[in-house]
Coordinates of C-alpha atoms and ligand atoms in Angstrom, one line a residue:
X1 CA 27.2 5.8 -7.3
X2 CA 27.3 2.9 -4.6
X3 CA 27.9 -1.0 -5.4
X4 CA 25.7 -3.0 -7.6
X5 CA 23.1 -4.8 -5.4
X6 CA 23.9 -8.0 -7.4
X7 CA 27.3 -7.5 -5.8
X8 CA 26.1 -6.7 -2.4
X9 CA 24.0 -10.0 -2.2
X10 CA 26.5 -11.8 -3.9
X11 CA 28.9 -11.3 -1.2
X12 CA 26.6 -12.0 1.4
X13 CA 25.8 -15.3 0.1
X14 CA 29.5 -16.2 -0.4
X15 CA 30.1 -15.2 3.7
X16 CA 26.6 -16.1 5.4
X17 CA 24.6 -18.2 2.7
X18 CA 21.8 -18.5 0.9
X19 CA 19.3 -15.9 1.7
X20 CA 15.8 -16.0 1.2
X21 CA 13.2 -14.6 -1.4
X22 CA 12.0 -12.3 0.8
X23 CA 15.1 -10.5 2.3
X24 CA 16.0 -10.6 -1.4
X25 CA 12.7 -8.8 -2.6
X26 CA 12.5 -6.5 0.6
X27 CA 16.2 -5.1 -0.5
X28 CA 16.2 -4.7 -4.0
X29 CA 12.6 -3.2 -3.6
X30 CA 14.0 -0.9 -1.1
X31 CA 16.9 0.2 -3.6
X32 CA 14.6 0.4 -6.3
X33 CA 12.3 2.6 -5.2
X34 CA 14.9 4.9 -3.0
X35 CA 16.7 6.0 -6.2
X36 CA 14.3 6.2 -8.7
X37 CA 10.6 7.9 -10.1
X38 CA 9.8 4.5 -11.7
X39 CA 6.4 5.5 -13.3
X40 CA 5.1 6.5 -16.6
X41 CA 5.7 5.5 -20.2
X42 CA 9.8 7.1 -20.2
X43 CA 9.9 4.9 -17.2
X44 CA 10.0 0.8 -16.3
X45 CA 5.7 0.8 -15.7
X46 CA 2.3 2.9 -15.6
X47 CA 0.0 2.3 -13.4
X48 CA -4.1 3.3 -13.3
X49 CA -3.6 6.6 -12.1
X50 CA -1.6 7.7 -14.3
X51 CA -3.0 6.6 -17.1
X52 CA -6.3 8.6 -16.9
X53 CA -7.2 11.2 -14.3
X54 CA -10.8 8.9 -14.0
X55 CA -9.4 6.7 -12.0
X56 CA -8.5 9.0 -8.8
X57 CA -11.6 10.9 -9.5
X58 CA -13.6 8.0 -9.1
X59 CA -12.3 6.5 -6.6
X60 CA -11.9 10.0 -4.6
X61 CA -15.7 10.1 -4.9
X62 CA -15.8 6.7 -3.5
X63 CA -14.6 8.3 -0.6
X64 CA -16.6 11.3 -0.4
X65 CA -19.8 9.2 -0.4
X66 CA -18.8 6.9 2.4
X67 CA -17.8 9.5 4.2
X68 CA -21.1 11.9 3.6
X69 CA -23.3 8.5 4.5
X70 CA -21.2 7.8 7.7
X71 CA -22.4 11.5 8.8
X72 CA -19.6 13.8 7.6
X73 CA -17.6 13.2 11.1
X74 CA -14.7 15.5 11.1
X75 CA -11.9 15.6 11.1
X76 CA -11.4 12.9 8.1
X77 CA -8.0 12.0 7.1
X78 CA -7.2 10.9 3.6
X79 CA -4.3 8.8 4.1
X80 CA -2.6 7.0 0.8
X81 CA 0.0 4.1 1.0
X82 CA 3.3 4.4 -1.8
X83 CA 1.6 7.0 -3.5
X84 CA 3.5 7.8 -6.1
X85 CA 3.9 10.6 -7.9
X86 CA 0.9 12.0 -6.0
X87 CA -1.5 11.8 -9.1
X88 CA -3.8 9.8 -7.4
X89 CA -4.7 12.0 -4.3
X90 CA -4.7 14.9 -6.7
X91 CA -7.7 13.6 -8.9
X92 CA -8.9 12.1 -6.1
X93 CA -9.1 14.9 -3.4
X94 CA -9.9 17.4 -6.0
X95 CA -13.3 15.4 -6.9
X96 CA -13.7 14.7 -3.2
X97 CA -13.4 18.5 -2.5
X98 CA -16.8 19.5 -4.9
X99 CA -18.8 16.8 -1.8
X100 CA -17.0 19.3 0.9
X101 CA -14.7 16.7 1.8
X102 CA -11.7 18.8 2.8
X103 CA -8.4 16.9 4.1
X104 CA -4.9 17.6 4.1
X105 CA -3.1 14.3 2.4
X106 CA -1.1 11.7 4.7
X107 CA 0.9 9.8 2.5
X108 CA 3.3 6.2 3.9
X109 CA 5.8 6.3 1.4
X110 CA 9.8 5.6 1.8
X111 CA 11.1 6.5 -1.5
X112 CA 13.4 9.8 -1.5
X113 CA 12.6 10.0 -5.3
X114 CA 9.2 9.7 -5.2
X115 CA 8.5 12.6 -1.6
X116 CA 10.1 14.6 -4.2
X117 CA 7.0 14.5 -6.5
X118 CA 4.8 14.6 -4.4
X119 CA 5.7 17.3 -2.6
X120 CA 5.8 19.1 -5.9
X121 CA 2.0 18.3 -6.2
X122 CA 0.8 18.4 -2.7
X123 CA 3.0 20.7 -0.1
X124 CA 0.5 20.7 2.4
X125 CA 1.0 17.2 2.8
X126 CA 2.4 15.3 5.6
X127 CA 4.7 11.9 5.5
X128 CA 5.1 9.0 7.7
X129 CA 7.7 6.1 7.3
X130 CA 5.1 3.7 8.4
X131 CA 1.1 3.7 9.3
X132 CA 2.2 4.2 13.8
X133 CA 2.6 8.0 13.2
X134 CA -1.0 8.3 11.0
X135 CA -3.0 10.8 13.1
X136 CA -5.5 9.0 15.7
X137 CA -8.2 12.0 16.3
X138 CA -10.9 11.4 13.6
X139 CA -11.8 8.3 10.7
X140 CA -9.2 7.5 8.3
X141 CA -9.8 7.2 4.8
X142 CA -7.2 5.1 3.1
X143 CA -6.4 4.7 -0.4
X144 CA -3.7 2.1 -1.9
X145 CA -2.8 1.3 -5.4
X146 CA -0.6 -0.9 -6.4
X147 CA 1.3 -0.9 -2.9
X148 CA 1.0 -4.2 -1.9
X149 CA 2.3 -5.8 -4.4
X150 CA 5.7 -4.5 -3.7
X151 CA 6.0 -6.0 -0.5
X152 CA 8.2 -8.7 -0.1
X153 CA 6.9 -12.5 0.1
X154 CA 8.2 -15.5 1.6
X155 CA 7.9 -19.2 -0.6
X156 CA 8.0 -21.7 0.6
X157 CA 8.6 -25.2 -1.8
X158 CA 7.6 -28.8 -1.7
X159 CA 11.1 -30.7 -2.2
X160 CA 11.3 -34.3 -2.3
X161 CA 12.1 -34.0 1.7
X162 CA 9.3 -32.0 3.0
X163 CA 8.4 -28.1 2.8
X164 CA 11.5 -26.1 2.3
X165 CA 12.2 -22.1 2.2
X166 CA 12.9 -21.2 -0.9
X167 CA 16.0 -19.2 -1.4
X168 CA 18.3 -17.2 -3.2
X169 CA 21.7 -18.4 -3.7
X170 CA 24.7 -18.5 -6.3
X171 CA 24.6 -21.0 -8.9
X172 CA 27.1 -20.8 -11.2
X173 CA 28.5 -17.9 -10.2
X174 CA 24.9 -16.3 -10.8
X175 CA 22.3 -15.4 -8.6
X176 CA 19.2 -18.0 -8.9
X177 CA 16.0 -19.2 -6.3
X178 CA 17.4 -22.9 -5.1
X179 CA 15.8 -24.5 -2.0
X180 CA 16.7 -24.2 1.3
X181 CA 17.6 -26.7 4.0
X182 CA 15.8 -25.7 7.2
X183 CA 12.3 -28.1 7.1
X184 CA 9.4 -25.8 7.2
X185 CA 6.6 -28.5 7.2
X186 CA 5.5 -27.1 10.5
X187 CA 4.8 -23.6 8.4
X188 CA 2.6 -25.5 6.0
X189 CA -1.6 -25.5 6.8
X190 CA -2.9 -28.6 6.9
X191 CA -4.9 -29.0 3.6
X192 CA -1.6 -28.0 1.6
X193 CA 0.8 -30.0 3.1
X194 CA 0.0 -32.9 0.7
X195 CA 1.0 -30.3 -2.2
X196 CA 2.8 -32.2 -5.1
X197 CA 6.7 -31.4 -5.3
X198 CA 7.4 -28.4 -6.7
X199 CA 4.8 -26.5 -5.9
X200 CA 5.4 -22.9 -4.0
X201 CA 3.6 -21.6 -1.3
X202 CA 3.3 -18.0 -1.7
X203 CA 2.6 -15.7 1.5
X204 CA 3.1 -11.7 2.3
X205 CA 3.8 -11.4 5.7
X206 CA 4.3 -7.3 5.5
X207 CA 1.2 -6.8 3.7
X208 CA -0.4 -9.0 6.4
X209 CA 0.8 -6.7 9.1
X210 CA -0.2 -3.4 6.6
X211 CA -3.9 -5.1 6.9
X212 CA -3.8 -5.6 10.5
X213 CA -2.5 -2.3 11.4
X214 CA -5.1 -0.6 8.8
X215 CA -8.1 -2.6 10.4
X216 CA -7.0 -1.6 14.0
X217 CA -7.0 1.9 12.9
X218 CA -10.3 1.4 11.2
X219 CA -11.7 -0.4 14.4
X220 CA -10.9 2.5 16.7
X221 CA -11.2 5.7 14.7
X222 CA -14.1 4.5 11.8
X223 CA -13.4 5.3 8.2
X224 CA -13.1 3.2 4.9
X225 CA -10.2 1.5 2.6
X226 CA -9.7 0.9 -0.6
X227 CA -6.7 -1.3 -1.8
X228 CA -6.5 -1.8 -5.7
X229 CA -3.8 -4.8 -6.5
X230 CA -3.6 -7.3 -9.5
X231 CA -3.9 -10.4 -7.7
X232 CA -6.6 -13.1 -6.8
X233 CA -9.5 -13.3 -4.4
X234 CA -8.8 -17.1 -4.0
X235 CA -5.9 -19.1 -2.5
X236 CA -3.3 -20.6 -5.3
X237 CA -0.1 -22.3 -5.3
X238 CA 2.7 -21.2 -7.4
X239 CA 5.1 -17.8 -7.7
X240 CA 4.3 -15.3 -8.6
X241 CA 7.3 -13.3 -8.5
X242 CA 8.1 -11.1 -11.4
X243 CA 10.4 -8.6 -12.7
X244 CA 9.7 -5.5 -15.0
X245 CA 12.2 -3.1 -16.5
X246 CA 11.4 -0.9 -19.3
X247 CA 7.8 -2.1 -19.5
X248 CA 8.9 -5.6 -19.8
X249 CA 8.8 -8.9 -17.9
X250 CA 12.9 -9.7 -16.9
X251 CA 14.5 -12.2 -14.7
X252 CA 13.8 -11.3 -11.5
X253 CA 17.6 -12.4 -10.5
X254 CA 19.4 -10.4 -13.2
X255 CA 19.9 -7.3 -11.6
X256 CA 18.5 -6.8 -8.1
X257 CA 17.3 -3.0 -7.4
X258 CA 17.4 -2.2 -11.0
X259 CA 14.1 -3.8 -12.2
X260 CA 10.6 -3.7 -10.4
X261 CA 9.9 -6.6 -8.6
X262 CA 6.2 -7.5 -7.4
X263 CA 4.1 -10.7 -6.6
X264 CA 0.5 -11.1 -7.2
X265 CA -1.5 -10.4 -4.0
X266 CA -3.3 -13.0 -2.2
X267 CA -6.7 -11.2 -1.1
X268 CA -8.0 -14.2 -0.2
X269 CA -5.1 -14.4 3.0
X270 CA -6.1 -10.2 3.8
X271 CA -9.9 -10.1 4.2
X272 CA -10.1 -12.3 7.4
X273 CA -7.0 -10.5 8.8
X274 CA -9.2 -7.2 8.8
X275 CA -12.0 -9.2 9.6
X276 CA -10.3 -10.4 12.9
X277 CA -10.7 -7.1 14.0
X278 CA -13.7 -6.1 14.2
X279 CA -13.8 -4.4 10.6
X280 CA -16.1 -5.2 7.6
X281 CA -14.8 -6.4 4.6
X282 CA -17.1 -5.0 1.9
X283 CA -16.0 -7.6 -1.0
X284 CA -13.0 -7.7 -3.5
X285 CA -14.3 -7.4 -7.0
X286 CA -12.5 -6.8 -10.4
X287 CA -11.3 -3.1 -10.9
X288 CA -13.6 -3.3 -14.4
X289 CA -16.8 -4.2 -12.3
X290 CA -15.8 -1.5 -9.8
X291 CA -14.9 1.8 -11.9
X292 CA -18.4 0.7 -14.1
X293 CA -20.1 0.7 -11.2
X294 CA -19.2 4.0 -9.6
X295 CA -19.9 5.3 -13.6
X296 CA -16.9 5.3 -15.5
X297 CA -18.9 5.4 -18.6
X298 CA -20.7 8.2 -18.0
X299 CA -17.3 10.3 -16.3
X300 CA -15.7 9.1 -19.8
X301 CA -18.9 10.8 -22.0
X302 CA -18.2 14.2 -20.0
X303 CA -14.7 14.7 -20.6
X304 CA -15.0 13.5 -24.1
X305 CA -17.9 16.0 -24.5
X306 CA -15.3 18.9 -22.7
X307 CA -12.6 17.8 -25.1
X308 CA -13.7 16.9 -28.0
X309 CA -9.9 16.2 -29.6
X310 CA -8.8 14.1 -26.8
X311 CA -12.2 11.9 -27.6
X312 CA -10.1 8.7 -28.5
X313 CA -7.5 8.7 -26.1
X314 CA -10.2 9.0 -23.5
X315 CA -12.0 6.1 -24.9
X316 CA -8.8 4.0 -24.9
X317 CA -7.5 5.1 -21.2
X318 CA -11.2 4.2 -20.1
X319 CA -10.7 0.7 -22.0
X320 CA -7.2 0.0 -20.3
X321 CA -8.4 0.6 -16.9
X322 CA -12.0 -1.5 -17.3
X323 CA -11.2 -3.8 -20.4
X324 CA -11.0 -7.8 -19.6
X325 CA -7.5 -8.3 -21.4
X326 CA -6.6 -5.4 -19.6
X327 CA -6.9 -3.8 -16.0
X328 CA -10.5 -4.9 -15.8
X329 CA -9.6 -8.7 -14.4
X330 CA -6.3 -9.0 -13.5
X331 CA -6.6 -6.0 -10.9
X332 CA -8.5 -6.4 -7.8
X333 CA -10.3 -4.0 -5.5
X334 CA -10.7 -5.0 -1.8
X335 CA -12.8 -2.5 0.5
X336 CA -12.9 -2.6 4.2
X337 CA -15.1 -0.5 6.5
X338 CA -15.6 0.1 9.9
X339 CA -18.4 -1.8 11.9
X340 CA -20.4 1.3 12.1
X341 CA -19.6 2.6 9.0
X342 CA -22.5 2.0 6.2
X343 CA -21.5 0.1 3.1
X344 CA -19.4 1.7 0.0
X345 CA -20.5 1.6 -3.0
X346 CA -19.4 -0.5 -6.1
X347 CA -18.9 -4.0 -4.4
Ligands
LIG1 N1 0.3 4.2 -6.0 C1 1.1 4.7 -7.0 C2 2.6 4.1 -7.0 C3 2.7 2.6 -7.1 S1 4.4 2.1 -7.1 C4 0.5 4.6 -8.3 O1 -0.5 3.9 -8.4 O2 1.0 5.2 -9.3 C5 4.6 1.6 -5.4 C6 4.6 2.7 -4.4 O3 4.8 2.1 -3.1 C7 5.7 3.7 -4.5 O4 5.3 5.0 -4.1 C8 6.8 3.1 -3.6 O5 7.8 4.0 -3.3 C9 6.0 2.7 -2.4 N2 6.5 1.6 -1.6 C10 7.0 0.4 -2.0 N3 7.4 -0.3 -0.9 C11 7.2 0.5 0.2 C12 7.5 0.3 1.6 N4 8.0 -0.8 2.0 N5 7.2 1.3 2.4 C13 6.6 2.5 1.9 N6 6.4 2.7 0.6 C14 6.7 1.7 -0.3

């Protein structure tokens, strides 16, 4: 068993210093993830997927139809970011299959824990550490849930003094955020600068550079995105850093690489990035609009229809993933396209 993380970081900071949120988030993340198969109800959280095989299906079909409308160009590679247990590209390339969309998976994922699953549900697939190695010879069609928000973010706080990092350091012998001393005014965009004290500016560097790879890839080989997220499609101030262990909100300081830690996604900062590039973004609406859209209801009818016992737990999976209080607001879905690509459905 190797040392606690809490211990790790706590000697850091006693030798080099404070360090900040997002080294801390990047590393516990990173030992999280490694050691662990964090999903499902015996785990710390579920996510859409795996609560109801409508969601891949649906959004597999999502990617049949763009694809069929773009002209069918093959090869077509179905490429999915932290996928998981692999549940996802199973509905969704089995739906995608009955359109004649064929594709071995490529799945981005850096967990030990979790390659394990999926190879168990997709051995034909292939894996890559990041999205360099993704194959370049035909469009790609990328899926992500829930993959961005594990990325680590950097805040930055308004102190009495000016813009600050904000950081992790020991207070009272315990691990807490305090501010940091370097000024980052200079970091700060003009209209937020004037921010009252206190308030946290929240940014995602990594998932900036996932969206700029993603759209150069889209640019130059055509194909389509989907990325599915809780988060907002305009700017805020604030963190949102949280912690969840057991299916419940902790202190995101208490015990580094033991809990999940994720921040809200800011799609608001991501569109123009893929924009910038040459690539279209096709909207970012709320996951409830979306799945009703591409006919949720109707997908729901069908299976209740095929299984008539499981009626009511189909009826409540299809109200978690769509329902206001649930899925259907907080959760986000941004798609991109490339320029010659025609538009996707749903937005
Ligand atoms: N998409 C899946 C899993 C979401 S959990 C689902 O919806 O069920 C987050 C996923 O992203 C996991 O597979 C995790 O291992 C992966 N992940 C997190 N950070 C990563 C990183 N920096 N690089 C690659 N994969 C990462």
């Amino acid at each position: 068993m190797s040392e606690p993380l809490r211990r790790v970081f706590e000697r850091l900071i006693v030798n080099t210093g404070p360090i900040s949120v997002a080294h801390y988030m990047a590393e516990s993340n990173a030992r999280y993830y490694d050691s662990r198969d964090p999903l499902g109800s015996g785990g710390d959280f579920v996510t859409a997927p795996e609560i109801s095989q409508m969601f891949g299906e649906l959004l597999g079909l999502w990617l049949a139809d763009i694809w069929i409308r773009a002209g069918r160009p093959a090869p077509a590679h179905y490429v999915e970011l932290g996928p998981g247990r692999g549940t996802l590209a199973r509905d969704a390339l089995q739906a995608a299959r009955r359109f004649g969309l064929e594709t071995r998976p490529h799945f981005v994922e850096g967990s030990t824990a979790l390659k394990a699953a999926q190879l168990d549900l997709h051995p034909d697939a292939v894996w890559h550490a990041d999205l360099s190695t993704l194959p370049t010879d035909g469009p790609l069609l990328i899926v992500a849930n829930e993959f961005l928000d594990a990325l680590p973010v950097r805040q930055l706080v308004k102190a009495a003094s000016g813009w600050r990092e904000r950081m992790v350091g020991l207070v009272d012998g315990r691990l807490a955020p305090i501010v940091g001393d370097r000024p980052m005014d200079a970091a700060i965009p003009a209209d937020r600068r004037d921010a009252p004290e206190g308030a946290i500016l929240e940014t995602c560097p990594a998932a900036a550079a996932v969206l700029y790879e993603v759209a150069g890839r889209l640019a130059s080989q055509g194909g389509a995105a989907l990325f599915i997220d809780y988060g907002h499609a305009e700017p805020r101030l604030g963190s949102s850093l949280q912690a969840v262990r057991a299916h419940r909100m902790v202190d995101p300081f208490a015990a580094p690489g033991e809990a999940d830690l994720t921040a809200h996604v800011d799609f608001s900062a991501l569109a123009p990035i893929a924009q910038s590039r040459g690539v279209r973004w096709l909207g970012t609406v709320e996951q409830g609009r979306f799945l009703r859209l591409l006919g949720i209801d109707a997908r729901a009818d069908a299976l209740a229809r095929a299984q008539p016992d499981e009626a009511a737990a189909i009826a409540t999976a299809r109200d978690r993933l769509i329902g206001e209080g649930q899925m259907g607001a907080l959760f986000k879905v941004m798609g991109l396209a490339a320029a010659h690509w025609p538009e996707g459905a749903g937005f």
